[in-house]
XYZ file of C-alpha atoms in Angstrom:
756
model
C 21.545 -29.770 5.055
C 18.464 -31.457 6.462
C 19.425 -34.477 8.542
C 16.457 -34.863 10.883
C 14.774 -38.267 10.518
C 11.253 -37.730 9.277
C 9.841 -41.231 9.421
C 10.950 -44.370 11.195
C 9.758 -47.912 10.887
C 7.300 -49.447 13.222
C 8.892 -51.791 15.777
C 6.564 -54.526 14.619
C 7.326 -54.151 10.922
C 10.456 -54.165 8.794
C 8.973 -51.977 6.078
C 7.279 -48.635 6.004
C 5.062 -46.578 3.790
C 6.787 -44.436 1.202
C 5.948 -41.135 2.770
C 8.414 -38.561 3.958
C 9.677 -35.001 3.883
C 13.373 -34.938 3.118
C 16.098 -32.972 1.440
C 16.965 -34.838 -1.749
C 20.598 -33.881 -1.320
C 20.728 -36.225 1.689
C 19.423 -39.248 -0.153
C 22.647 -40.514 -1.699
C 24.007 -41.918 1.555
C 22.619 -45.422 2.192
C 23.505 -45.241 5.844
C 21.280 -42.255 6.384
C 18.119 -44.216 5.684
C 17.516 -42.601 2.306
C 18.478 -43.803 -1.137
C 18.070 -42.245 -4.547
C 15.724 -39.550 -3.346
C 13.165 -42.058 -2.028
C 12.689 -42.597 1.652
C 13.901 -45.969 2.956
C 12.813 -46.626 6.503
C 15.322 -47.722 9.103
C 14.979 -51.191 10.607
C 15.095 -51.739 14.336
C 15.297 -54.867 16.431
C 12.627 -54.484 19.025
C 14.496 -54.514 22.349
C 13.822 -52.603 25.524
C 16.781 -50.271 25.010
C 16.081 -49.606 21.354
C 12.394 -49.243 22.081
C 13.226 -46.215 24.218
C 15.386 -44.881 21.388
C 12.513 -45.430 18.963
C 10.141 -43.554 21.230
C 12.556 -40.615 21.438
C 12.999 -40.510 17.646
C 9.253 -40.746 17.153
C 8.704 -37.804 19.487
C 11.306 -35.793 17.551
C 9.560 -36.712 14.308
C 6.261 -35.570 15.761
C 7.723 -32.181 16.660
C 9.199 -31.819 13.182
C 5.905 -32.710 11.535
C 4.194 -30.109 13.711
C 6.753 -27.479 12.697
C 6.412 -28.280 9.015
C 2.630 -28.248 9.007
C 2.557 -24.980 10.964
C 4.979 -23.244 8.605
C 3.181 -24.478 5.492
C -0.105 -23.134 6.795
C 1.504 -19.796 7.604
C 2.885 -19.721 4.070
C -0.632 -20.320 2.778
C -2.086 -17.500 4.847
C 0.564 -15.035 3.603
C 0.555 -16.304 -0.028
C 4.216 -17.307 0.330
C 6.004 -19.979 -1.667
C 6.542 -23.296 0.129
C 9.735 -24.043 -1.824
C 12.064 -23.686 1.147
C 13.992 -25.980 3.454
C 11.926 -28.023 5.887
C 14.426 -29.333 8.432
C 14.025 -28.306 12.050
C 16.773 -25.675 12.210
C 15.776 -24.103 8.899
C 12.130 -23.909 9.937
C 13.052 -22.120 13.158
C 15.184 -19.676 11.134
C 12.366 -19.311 8.601
C 9.764 -18.407 11.211
C 12.188 -16.001 12.879
C 12.924 -14.316 9.549
C 9.210 -13.764 8.829
C 8.435 -12.642 12.370
C 7.082 -9.141 12.843
C 10.225 -7.795 14.468
C 12.473 -8.950 11.603
C 10.156 -7.725 8.887
C 9.642 -4.400 10.637
C 13.402 -4.108 11.040
C 13.960 -4.786 7.352
C 11.259 -2.268 6.454
C 12.872 0.329 8.723
C 16.221 -0.293 7.046
C 14.699 0.282 3.611
C 13.055 3.477 4.859
C 16.351 4.755 6.261
C 18.364 4.146 3.109
C 15.690 5.859 1.018
C 15.478 8.798 3.447
C 19.236 9.392 3.194
C 18.552 11.245 -0.070
C 17.026 14.113 1.910
C 20.204 14.595 3.950
C 23.130 13.797 1.682
C 24.507 16.316 -0.760
C 22.626 18.193 -2.178
C 20.857 18.414 1.164
C 17.179 19.324 1.501
C 17.783 20.724 5.014
C 17.238 24.334 4.065
C 14.645 26.938 5.027
C 13.358 27.402 1.464
C 13.767 25.807 -1.923
C 13.340 29.170 -3.660
C 16.696 29.833 -5.271
C 16.279 33.599 -4.651
C 16.207 33.170 -0.876
C 17.847 29.810 -0.438
C 20.672 29.765 2.061
C 23.441 27.233 2.065
C 21.976 24.037 3.592
C 23.655 21.972 6.247
C 25.819 19.391 4.576
C 26.706 16.221 6.503
C 30.413 15.573 6.962
C 31.974 12.973 4.721
C 31.416 9.542 6.171
C 28.199 10.215 8.113
C 25.623 9.196 5.522
C 28.110 6.697 4.136
C 28.235 4.966 7.537
C 24.454 4.771 7.601
C 24.486 3.314 4.113
C 27.028 0.672 5.053
C 24.956 -0.446 8.042
C 21.981 -0.791 5.704
C 24.075 -2.709 3.171
C 25.217 -5.144 5.857
C 21.602 -5.764 6.842
C 20.731 -6.374 3.199
C 23.650 -8.806 2.912
C 22.307 -10.708 5.919
C 18.822 -10.609 4.389
C 19.875 -12.036 1.039
C 22.067 -14.644 2.756
C 19.179 -15.918 4.866
C 16.830 -15.970 1.882
C 19.362 -17.814 -0.269
C 19.998 -20.424 2.412
C 16.325 -21.016 3.137
C 15.292 -21.667 -0.457
C 18.375 -23.711 -1.413
C 20.618 -23.605 -4.449
C 18.118 -25.011 -6.961
C 15.501 -22.373 -6.174
C 18.145 -19.669 -5.917
C 19.222 -20.229 -9.528
C 15.622 -19.753 -10.679
C 15.022 -16.611 -8.627
C 15.982 -13.652 -10.818
C 14.983 -11.140 -8.163
C 17.350 -12.672 -5.630
C 20.228 -12.748 -8.111
C 19.553 -9.112 -9.003
C 19.417 -8.350 -5.270
C 22.988 -9.629 -4.865
C 24.267 -7.654 -7.854
C 22.614 -4.444 -6.651
C 24.160 -4.822 -3.199
C 27.593 -5.591 -4.675
C 27.490 -2.630 -7.069
C 26.237 -0.312 -4.322
C 29.098 -1.314 -2.033
C 31.574 -0.782 -4.888
C 30.153 2.677 -5.574
C 30.269 3.373 -1.826
C 33.990 2.560 -1.809
C 34.526 4.953 -4.723
C 32.797 7.706 -2.726
C 35.099 7.245 0.223
C 38.105 7.086 -2.063
C 37.162 10.469 -3.564
C 36.386 11.941 -0.104
C 32.670 12.247 -0.980
C 33.409 14.691 -3.810
C 32.292 12.448 -6.677
C 30.041 14.058 -9.266
C 27.509 11.212 -9.507
C 26.412 8.554 -7.030
C 25.014 5.800 -9.176
C 23.925 3.768 -6.135
C 21.241 6.383 -5.449
C 19.435 5.204 -8.569
C 19.525 1.615 -7.266
C 18.037 2.293 -3.828
C 14.380 1.899 -4.905
C 15.208 -1.703 -5.812
C 15.444 -2.570 -2.098
C 11.839 -1.446 -1.619
C 10.667 -3.194 -4.750
C 12.181 -6.606 -4.049
C 10.844 -6.724 -0.500
C 7.192 -6.840 -1.569
C 5.849 -9.804 -3.517
C 2.731 -7.870 -4.508
C 4.838 -4.979 -5.793
C 6.843 -7.415 -7.882
C 3.653 -8.921 -9.262
C 2.347 -5.450 -10.030
C 5.544 -4.483 -11.808
C 5.411 -7.682 -13.817
C 1.833 -6.924 -14.812
C 2.790 -3.387 -15.806
C 5.689 -4.719 -17.887
C 3.343 -7.082 -19.695
C 0.739 -4.369 -20.152
C 3.068 -1.889 -21.881
C 3.407 -3.851 -25.174
C -0.353 -4.300 -25.305
C -1.007 -0.560 -25.362
C 1.561 0.212 -28.035
C -1.210 0.392 -30.636
C -2.904 3.222 -28.770
C 0.437 4.934 -28.172
C 1.154 4.582 -31.882
C -2.229 6.121 -32.651
C -1.371 8.950 -30.272
C 1.987 9.473 -31.993
C 0.363 9.475 -35.431
C -2.237 11.931 -34.177
C 0.479 14.305 -32.951
C 2.616 13.978 -36.068
C -0.249 14.570 -38.486
C -1.538 17.622 -36.697
C 2.013 18.896 -36.321
C 2.312 18.811 -40.086
C -1.047 20.524 -40.472
C -0.024 23.192 -37.988
C 3.280 23.893 -39.656
C 1.535 24.168 -43.040
C -1.327 26.312 -41.795
C 0.762 28.634 -39.643
C 3.809 28.969 -41.874
C 6.029 32.015 -41.917
C 4.580 34.773 -44.042
C 5.570 38.151 -45.415
C 3.224 39.962 -43.071
C 5.051 40.107 -39.752
C 1.792 40.729 -37.891
C 0.487 37.321 -38.941
C 3.498 35.339 -37.803
C 2.676 35.293 -34.100
C 1.424 31.673 -34.083
C 4.350 30.519 -36.201
C 6.882 32.198 -33.943
C 5.271 30.976 -30.690
C 4.317 27.403 -31.595
C 5.342 26.215 -35.092
C 8.744 27.716 -35.815
C 10.366 24.256 -36.044
C 9.443 20.589 -35.774
C 10.495 19.978 -32.126
C 8.622 23.064 -30.899
C 5.562 22.094 -32.945
C 5.481 18.583 -31.462
C 5.941 19.973 -27.957
C 3.165 22.513 -28.435
C 0.638 19.924 -29.560
C 1.707 17.458 -26.846
C 1.039 20.135 -24.236
C -2.280 20.924 -25.892
C -3.169 17.231 -25.723
C -2.845 17.285 -21.937
C -5.082 20.313 -21.379
C -8.842 20.634 -21.153
C -8.841 22.815 -24.280
C -8.306 19.801 -26.536
C -11.452 17.612 -26.813
C -9.585 15.016 -28.910
C -7.250 14.310 -26.026
C -9.555 14.864 -23.085
C -12.615 12.975 -24.306
C -11.298 10.516 -26.893
C -7.674 9.416 -26.852
C -7.004 9.617 -23.117
C -10.250 7.865 -22.211
C -9.540 5.194 -24.808
C -6.072 4.774 -23.329
C -7.551 4.405 -19.837
C -9.989 1.746 -21.060
C -7.263 -0.289 -22.770
C -4.900 -0.052 -19.817
C -7.724 -1.106 -17.505
C -8.642 -4.073 -19.663
C -5.104 -5.334 -20.241
C -3.764 -4.721 -16.752
C -6.825 -6.284 -15.172
C -6.207 -9.451 -17.167
C -2.577 -9.727 -16.138
C -3.355 -8.875 -12.523
C -5.983 -11.599 -12.547
C -3.314 -14.089 -13.669
C -1.057 -12.893 -10.860
C -3.806 -13.267 -8.266
C -4.527 -16.747 -9.664
C -0.893 -17.617 -8.893
C -1.361 -16.332 -5.348
C -4.425 -18.560 -4.966
C -2.370 -21.544 -6.137
C 0.255 -20.735 -3.512
C -2.382 -20.659 -0.795
C -3.992 -23.922 -1.832
C -0.581 -25.553 -2.237
C 0.497 -24.496 1.243
C -2.711 -25.846 2.754
C -2.345 -29.156 0.922
C 1.323 -29.433 1.942
C 0.320 -28.999 5.569
C -2.321 -31.695 5.190
C 0.119 -34.141 3.583
C 2.603 -33.578 6.401
C -0.078 -34.410 8.948
C -0.998 -37.498 6.925
C 2.639 -38.624 7.104
C 2.607 -38.127 10.853
C -0.599 -40.152 11.226
C 0.891 -42.869 9.011
C 4.099 -42.936 11.050
C 2.215 -43.121 14.336
C -0.016 -45.916 13.054
C 2.924 -47.858 11.580
C 1.128 -48.848 8.380
C 2.133 -49.076 4.726
C -0.997 -47.579 3.160
C -1.269 -43.861 2.647
C -3.476 -42.148 5.198
C -6.318 -40.172 3.616
C -7.604 -38.429 6.760
C -6.043 -36.611 9.675
C -7.127 -36.487 13.290
C -9.224 -33.488 14.292
C -7.304 -33.067 17.538
C -4.044 -32.882 15.588
C -5.514 -30.199 13.319
C -6.696 -28.142 16.277
C -3.300 -28.443 17.965
C -1.469 -27.237 14.862
C -3.903 -24.380 14.295
C -3.165 -23.083 17.776
C 0.487 -22.535 16.778
C -0.197 -20.853 13.431
C 0.433 -17.107 13.359
C -2.817 -15.756 11.968
C -5.269 -13.024 12.852
C -7.360 -14.072 15.877
C -10.762 -13.784 14.190
C -9.616 -15.998 11.305
C -8.130 -18.549 13.676
C -11.292 -18.620 15.771
C -13.492 -19.107 12.708
C -11.299 -21.937 11.356
C -11.163 -23.697 14.731
C -14.932 -23.463 15.152
C -15.415 -24.936 11.696
C -12.949 -27.762 12.431
C -14.773 -28.635 15.651
C -17.930 -29.272 13.642
C -16.428 -32.482 12.239
C -17.666 -34.760 15.008
C -16.404 -38.012 13.464
C -12.857 -37.188 14.608
C -11.187 -37.110 11.187
C -10.813 -34.574 8.371
C -10.241 -35.339 4.704
C -8.138 -33.316 2.268
C -11.185 -31.631 0.757
C -12.588 -30.785 4.181
C -9.208 -29.458 5.288
C -9.079 -27.120 2.278
C -12.590 -25.894 3.045
C -11.535 -24.998 6.569
C -9.392 -22.223 5.149
C -12.182 -20.806 3.010
C -12.720 -18.594 6.045
C -9.649 -16.647 4.922
C -11.447 -15.651 1.718
C -14.579 -14.378 3.413
C -15.202 -10.721 3.983
C -14.276 -9.709 7.496
C -17.135 -8.169 9.422
C -16.358 -6.660 12.783
C -18.186 -8.382 15.609
C -19.622 -5.981 18.154
C -19.875 -6.831 21.874
C -23.248 -7.774 23.292
C -25.394 -5.016 24.683
C -25.646 -4.733 28.477
C -28.629 -6.515 29.997
C -30.879 -4.428 32.229
C -33.358 -6.019 34.610
C -35.920 -3.212 34.810
C -38.437 -3.016 31.970
C -38.194 0.783 31.810
C -34.452 0.627 31.233
C -34.916 -2.052 28.591
C -37.321 0.199 26.693
C -34.899 3.113 26.905
C -32.121 0.853 25.668
C -34.240 -0.191 22.692
C -34.997 3.449 21.832
C -31.439 4.760 22.095
C -29.893 1.808 20.255
C -32.332 2.053 17.350
C -31.109 3.407 14.040
C -33.771 6.121 14.137
C -32.023 7.653 17.138
C -28.852 7.992 15.074
C -30.947 9.404 12.241
C -32.342 12.009 14.619
C -28.784 12.903 15.578
C -27.979 13.458 11.904
C -30.968 15.794 11.588
C -29.751 17.783 14.599
C -26.252 17.966 13.111
C -27.758 19.234 9.859
C -29.676 21.909 11.776
C -26.437 22.958 13.440
C -24.741 23.301 10.063
C -27.646 25.416 8.772
C -27.348 27.753 11.772
C -23.623 28.184 11.176
C -24.213 28.883 7.484
C -26.875 31.475 8.316
C -24.546 33.233 10.775
C -21.711 33.250 8.248
C -23.956 34.712 5.547
C -25.284 37.445 7.860
C -21.845 38.508 9.073
C -19.941 37.888 5.841
C -19.416 41.636 5.134
C -18.574 42.609 8.707
C -15.124 43.084 10.143
C -13.932 40.696 12.805
C -14.275 43.382 15.480
C -17.959 43.822 14.552
C -18.901 40.159 14.871
C -21.548 39.506 17.501
C -20.705 36.043 18.724
C -23.239 35.752 21.529
C -26.021 34.326 19.384
C -23.818 31.820 17.566
C -22.116 30.856 20.818
C -25.461 30.119 22.469
C -26.570 27.986 19.546
C -23.321 26.047 19.545
C -23.572 25.562 23.301
C -27.032 24.038 22.900
C -25.925 21.647 20.177
C -22.815 20.621 22.098
C -24.992 19.723 25.094
C -27.141 17.608 22.772
C -24.085 15.853 21.306
C -22.816 15.098 24.816
C -26.218 13.773 25.837
C -26.402 11.649 22.681
C -22.993 10.153 23.422
C -23.972 9.256 26.997
C -27.274 7.702 25.897
C -25.500 5.561 23.298
C -23.006 4.402 25.916
C -25.973 3.518 28.123
C -27.597 1.553 25.278
C -24.554 -0.222 23.857
C -22.182 -0.230 26.807
C -18.770 1.420 26.598
C -17.138 -1.472 24.715
C -20.066 -1.671 22.327
C -19.976 2.095 21.786
C -16.280 2.213 20.894
C -16.595 -0.886 18.687
C -18.291 1.342 16.075
C -15.828 3.573 14.255
C -18.521 6.216 13.689
C -19.115 6.430 17.450
C -15.394 6.874 18.105
C -15.379 9.733 15.608
C -18.465 11.350 17.176
C -17.195 10.931 20.711
C -13.750 12.340 19.972
C -15.147 15.461 18.289
C -17.765 15.902 21.023
C -15.137 15.803 23.773
C -13.050 18.387 21.886
C -16.091 20.630 21.487
C -16.892 20.334 25.192
C -13.319 21.233 26.176
C -13.345 24.266 23.874
C -16.696 25.439 25.194
C -15.518 25.145 28.801
C -12.398 27.118 27.858
C -14.554 29.853 26.320
C -16.638 30.087 29.506
C -13.517 30.206 31.664
C -11.846 32.946 29.594
C -14.812 35.127 28.619
C -17.452 34.296 31.259
C -21.070 33.642 30.382
C -22.606 35.293 28.465
C -19.403 36.403 26.759
C -19.190 39.984 25.458
C -18.541 41.276 21.979
C -15.028 40.530 20.766
C -12.624 43.261 21.842
C -9.590 43.651 19.556
C -7.668 45.438 22.332
C -7.860 42.407 24.629
C -4.752 40.307 24.157
C -5.468 36.654 24.832
C -3.691 33.457 23.928
C -6.571 32.738 21.564
C -9.278 35.281 20.792
C -12.955 34.500 21.182
C -13.508 34.706 17.438
C -10.710 32.221 16.794
C -12.132 29.807 19.363
C -15.637 30.121 17.918
C -14.244 29.474 14.451
C -12.473 26.381 15.740
C -15.719 25.170 17.305
C -17.542 25.717 14.019
C -14.858 23.869 12.083
C -15.174 20.880 14.423
C -18.963 20.941 14.120
C -18.729 20.953 10.328
C -16.160 18.163 10.549
C -18.507 16.178 12.799
C -21.190 16.375 10.138
C -19.167 13.801 8.171
C -20.914 11.228 10.370
C -23.699 11.141 7.793
C -21.457 9.394 5.255
C -22.077 5.818 6.525
C -25.837 6.484 6.497
C -25.987 7.342 2.797
C -25.383 4.227 0.735
C -23.690 5.834 -2.259
C -21.488 8.114 -0.129
C -20.580 5.169 2.085
C -19.682 3.157 -1.001
C -17.369 5.882 -2.294
C -15.751 6.417 1.123
C -15.183 2.693 1.685
C -13.732 2.357 -1.821
C -11.167 5.056 -1.090
C -10.449 3.484 2.301
C -9.785 0.099 0.709
C -7.516 1.661 -1.898
C -5.428 3.364 0.771
C -5.336 0.296 3.001
C -4.956 -2.637 0.655
C -3.486 -1.316 -2.576
C -0.231 -0.164 -1.036
C 1.718 -2.041 -3.696
C 0.652 0.461 -6.347
C 1.664 3.351 -4.121
C 4.972 1.544 -3.609
C 5.508 1.352 -7.367
C 4.862 5.088 -7.562
C 7.394 5.722 -4.777
C 9.968 3.689 -6.698
C 9.353 5.631 -9.904
C 9.295 8.976 -8.091
C 12.565 8.191 -6.356
C 14.360 7.080 -9.508
C 13.220 10.082 -11.549
C 14.001 12.483 -8.692
C 17.540 11.176 -8.333
C 18.025 11.316 -12.101
C 16.624 14.847 -12.204
C 19.029 16.031 -9.503
C 21.913 14.484 -11.430
C 20.908 16.177 -14.681
C 19.565 19.570 -13.638
C 21.033 20.505 -10.268
C 21.957 24.195 -10.279
C 20.735 24.738 -13.849
C 18.210 27.406 -12.877
C 20.080 30.497 -11.712
C 18.824 33.226 -9.417
C 17.263 36.166 -11.336
C 19.617 38.813 -9.970
C 19.588 41.666 -12.497
C 17.293 39.646 -14.792
C 20.265 38.434 -16.760
C 20.358 34.656 -17.107
C 22.400 32.064 -18.891
C 20.450 30.636 -21.775
C 21.417 27.334 -23.414
C 24.318 25.574 -21.739
C 25.850 24.933 -25.172
C 26.883 28.596 -25.154
C 27.689 29.255 -21.492
C 29.296 32.637 -22.092
C 26.200 34.054 -23.761
C 23.934 36.136 -21.525
C 20.675 37.767 -22.465
C 18.897 40.596 -20.664
C 15.211 40.059 -20.861
C 11.881 41.037 -19.384
C 9.888 38.065 -18.141
C 7.306 37.072 -20.744
C 3.781 36.361 -19.553
C 3.304 32.698 -18.698
C 6.984 31.863 -18.396
C 8.807 30.307 -15.464
C 10.206 33.682 -14.453
C 6.953 35.641 -14.742
C 5.006 33.025 -12.757
C 7.793 33.022 -10.152
C 8.168 29.263 -10.079
C 11.629 29.611 -8.546
C 10.965 27.103 -5.720
C 10.314 24.417 -8.358
C 13.773 23.181 -9.239
C 16.114 20.212 -9.086
C 18.544 21.692 -6.570
C 17.640 19.211 -3.820
C 15.688 15.981 -3.462
C 12.628 17.431 -1.677
C 12.151 20.244 -4.211
C 12.480 17.722 -7.006
C 9.652 15.606 -5.603
C 7.366 18.658 -5.548
C 8.286 19.527 -9.111
C 7.614 15.974 -10.301
C 4.214 16.035 -8.593
C 3.311 19.260 -10.400
C 4.172 17.622 -13.707
C 2.247 14.448 -12.851
C -0.967 16.410 -12.255
C -0.216 18.410 -15.448
C -0.052 21.694 -13.557
C 1.541 24.073 -16.085
C 4.070 21.381 -16.874
C 4.918 23.057 -20.160
C 6.321 25.984 -18.164
C 8.903 23.765 -16.471
C 9.727 21.970 -19.703
C 10.296 25.284 -21.509
C 12.371 26.763 -18.679
C 14.780 23.855 -18.369
C 15.063 23.643 -22.142
C 16.171 27.306 -22.165
C 18.495 27.072 -19.179
C 20.105 23.752 -20.117
C 19.438 22.043 -23.461
C 16.371 21.299 -25.606
C 17.060 17.600 -25.102
C 15.882 18.044 -21.500
C 12.333 17.849 -22.845
C 12.791 14.104 -23.197
C 13.097 13.795 -19.412
C 9.843 15.673 -18.801
C 7.945 13.794 -21.499
C 9.213 10.472 -20.121
C 8.024 11.412 -16.633
C 4.645 12.546 -17.976
C 4.169 9.250 -19.814
C 5.247 7.192 -16.799
C 3.306 9.008 -14.100
C 0.324 10.742 -15.664
C -0.406 8.313 -18.494
C 0.591 4.945 -17.042
C 0.305 5.106 -13.272
C -2.665 7.474 -12.974
C -4.624 5.415 -15.501
C -3.772 2.236 -13.590
C -4.968 3.826 -10.388
C -8.199 4.962 -12.055
C -8.676 1.434 -13.385
C -8.301 -0.040 -9.907
C -10.719 2.508 -8.471
C -13.246 1.422 -11.092
C -12.666 -2.255 -10.336
C -13.019 -1.754 -6.601
C -16.100 0.445 -6.952
C -17.859 -1.916 -9.371
C -17.116 -4.893 -7.132
C -18.502 -3.119 -4.070
C -21.541 -1.926 -5.997
C -22.364 -5.449 -7.147
C -21.789 -6.854 -3.664
C -24.097 -4.296 -2.050
C -26.899 -5.043 -4.510
C -26.524 -8.829 -4.332
C -25.673 -9.328 -0.664
C -27.786 -9.779 2.428
C -25.243 -7.965 4.618
C -26.495 -4.743 6.175
C -25.241 -1.379 4.931
C -23.379 -0.740 8.177
C -21.573 -4.066 7.938
C -20.832 -3.439 4.267
C -19.050 -0.232 5.253
C -16.915 -2.141 7.753
C -16.056 -5.049 5.453
C -12.375 -5.149 4.606
C -11.591 -5.545 0.920
C -8.366 -7.085 -0.357
C -6.921 -7.259 -3.846
C -7.568 -11.011 -3.902
C -11.225 -10.568 -2.918
C -11.768 -8.124 -5.783
C -11.097 -10.924 -8.287
C -12.410 -13.857 -6.218
C -15.318 -14.713 -8.496
C -13.033 -14.896 -11.537
C -10.444 -17.236 -9.999
C -10.315 -20.940 -10.758
C -9.593 -23.453 -8.034
C -6.540 -25.647 -8.764
C -7.274 -29.347 -9.192
C -5.977 -32.037 -6.847
C -3.753 -33.426 -9.590
C -2.182 -29.984 -10.052
C -1.524 -29.616 -6.330
C 0.016 -33.069 -5.999
C 2.144 -32.483 -9.090
C 3.482 -29.247 -7.612
C 4.229 -31.002 -4.327
C 6.188 -33.726 -6.121
C 8.325 -31.014 -7.755
C 9.213 -29.464 -4.406
C 13.030 -29.356 -4.046
C 12.949 -30.260 -0.347
C 9.939 -32.580 -0.132
C 9.546 -36.228 -1.068
C 5.977 -37.419 -0.802
C 5.065 -40.787 -2.318
C 1.431 -41.790 -2.373
C-alpha cells in the first residue's frame, strides 16, 4: 500500500491545490490526509518545530516526485504501461525488476527451461540421429532435469509475484496474460510432481508443451505480434476457402479422369495418386507446393501473400499505434508529476502549466536511456532559455527518440603542416576508397583467372608461385591502405566505420597467413610437395588466403546503393524484428514436442528390409524393395522424431517444402494415415502463415528504406548505418494522441489522482 505523502500544504496557507499522486485504496482514511479518492492537504500550524518537520516532509515529497517522473519517462522510452504502483518502495522494486541484470536473468531462465528438451528423455546427446547407426544416448538420471525445472519454476513464481504486486489487483484482473502465466506455472508444477511420483517413467510430459509460453509472455512485442496474427487468420479464410475449393474440384477432376480401367497398363496414375479421396487430396496438395504447379506458385500463393501482408500490416499498425500512446502517456505522466512538484514547492492553488528547465535536466540525468538519446534530449532542453518548459515542449523533447540514429564519427586529427593536410584530404576522400574497391576487384579477377587455368590440374600439379606473388602484392596494398586511412581519420575515426573494421580485420588475418607461408615455405616457395607433411599444406593456406580475399570483396556492398539497401534491410530484420523469430521459436518448439510425443520410435531401422507398416496391424510385416523417391530409397533415416534436435531439422525441411511429401508418406505408412494432419498443420502454420508474414515484413522494410533514400538528404553511408525499428517503419502512418485523450487516460490510472 502506498502511504508516502505526496503533497503537503504550504505553511502560509490552510488549503492546497488538488494535485497529487496517490493510491486510491488509501483514501478512505480521513486521518491519512486523503478522503474519497481526492487529495486533501494536511494543515500545519507554523511553528519552529513543525516547520522543520514540514521541510523534511517536503524533501521526501521531492524525492518521490523525482522517482515517479524518472520511472514514467523510462516507461515511455521502453513503451511500457504506466499502470503500476507509484509509492517509493514499489518504484525502487519496479526499477530493480526492469534492470538489465534482472531481465537478463529472467531471459537466461527461459533459455534454460527451453534447452532442457535437448537433454531430457528422449535425449539428443547422441553421435548421430540416423536410426541405422544411432547408439543409445546418455540419459540424465531421474531428478536432474526435474531439479533444473523446479529452480526455473521458482524464478517464474517470483517473477509473476513481483509483476502482480507492482500493477495491483485491479490491473491484475484485467491482465489475461498474467492470469494465464499463473495457471501455466501451477499446471507445470503439478505435472512435475506427477513425474517424480512415477520416477520419471511417465509416457507424456504435458508441461513440455507449455514451456514456449514462458518465452511468449516475456515479450510485449511478441504478444502484440501473436495478437495481430490471431486477428489476421479470420481475414484470410476467404483465400483459404478458395484454396480448399480449388483442391477439392481438381481432386474430383483427377479421380474422374484417372479412374480405374480394364487396361492394367493405364492404371499407373490411378494407383499412384488417385486410388482414393485422401490420397488424391494429398497428391494435389503436394503438387500445389511445388514449382510444377503454376496455379499455386504464381496465383494462389502470391494472392495469399498479398492478403496476409495487407491484413497483418493493418493490425500491426494498430498495435504500434498503441505503443505510441503508451510512450506519449508516459511522457505526459512525467510532466504532470513535475507540475505537481512545482505546485507543491510554490504553495499555490492553481495548476502549474510549466516546469522548471533545471528540474527537467536533473530528472533526465537519472533516466536509464541510451547515451546518444539522452544527450540529444538534454541539448534540446537547454535551448529553452526562458527557464520553463510547457507540456507541448516537453513532449517535443522526446521526439528525438523517434529520429533515425546516425552514428557520429570522431573528428579527424588536425595536422599543422600543409603537406600532411593535403595527404589527409586525399586519403580520407571517397575516391580513395573507390580506388581500393577497384584494386580488390582486380585481385578477384586474378584469382578467378588462376582457378580457371588450373581447374583441370591435380593438387600436386598446382604452381602456386605466381598466385602467391600476386596475393602478396595485394596484401601489401591492403595493409598500406589501412595505415593511410588510420593516418587520415585517426585510429578512433577509423574503427568508428564498420566497413573499416571489416577491412582491417581481414587484412590483419591475410598478413598473418602470408607471414606464416614465408616462415614455413621460404620465399619464393617451391611447388607443392605431397610428400611433405606439414600442419597445413601450402595449397590449403593459399586457398584460405583466397577465401579471405574473396570475403573482403564484400566491402563494395555499402558503395552500391541497391546492394546496400538490401543488406541493411536484412540487417534490420535480424536486429529489430526478433519478435517474429520468437513466434517461430514458440511454434517450432510446440510442434517439435508434439511430434516427439506422437511419432517417437515409429520409424524402425531397415535391418533386412522388413518393416512394420500401419500401426493398426502391428503383427503384419512386409518385405519390400525401396521404391524410387520414397523415404527408404532416399535414405532419409536421420530425419525422424526420435529426439528433439532431429525433430527440429525435420520440421525445417517441411517448412522449406523440401520433399515434404516423402516424410508425410513415410509416417503415414509406419504409423497411421491420420498422421498427415500433423504435417499439413505444420505446413500451413510455418510455410503458409509465418513465411508469408516474414516476406510481408521484408517488403514493408524494403519499401520504407527505398522511399527514405529517395526522399532524404542523408548521405548513402549514413543511410546504411541508420538503425530501423518496427515503430519507425510505420511512423508516417501513426496518429498523435490528443491532449484530452492523454489526460483522460491519466485520470483512469489506478494509482494516480491528478486533478486539474
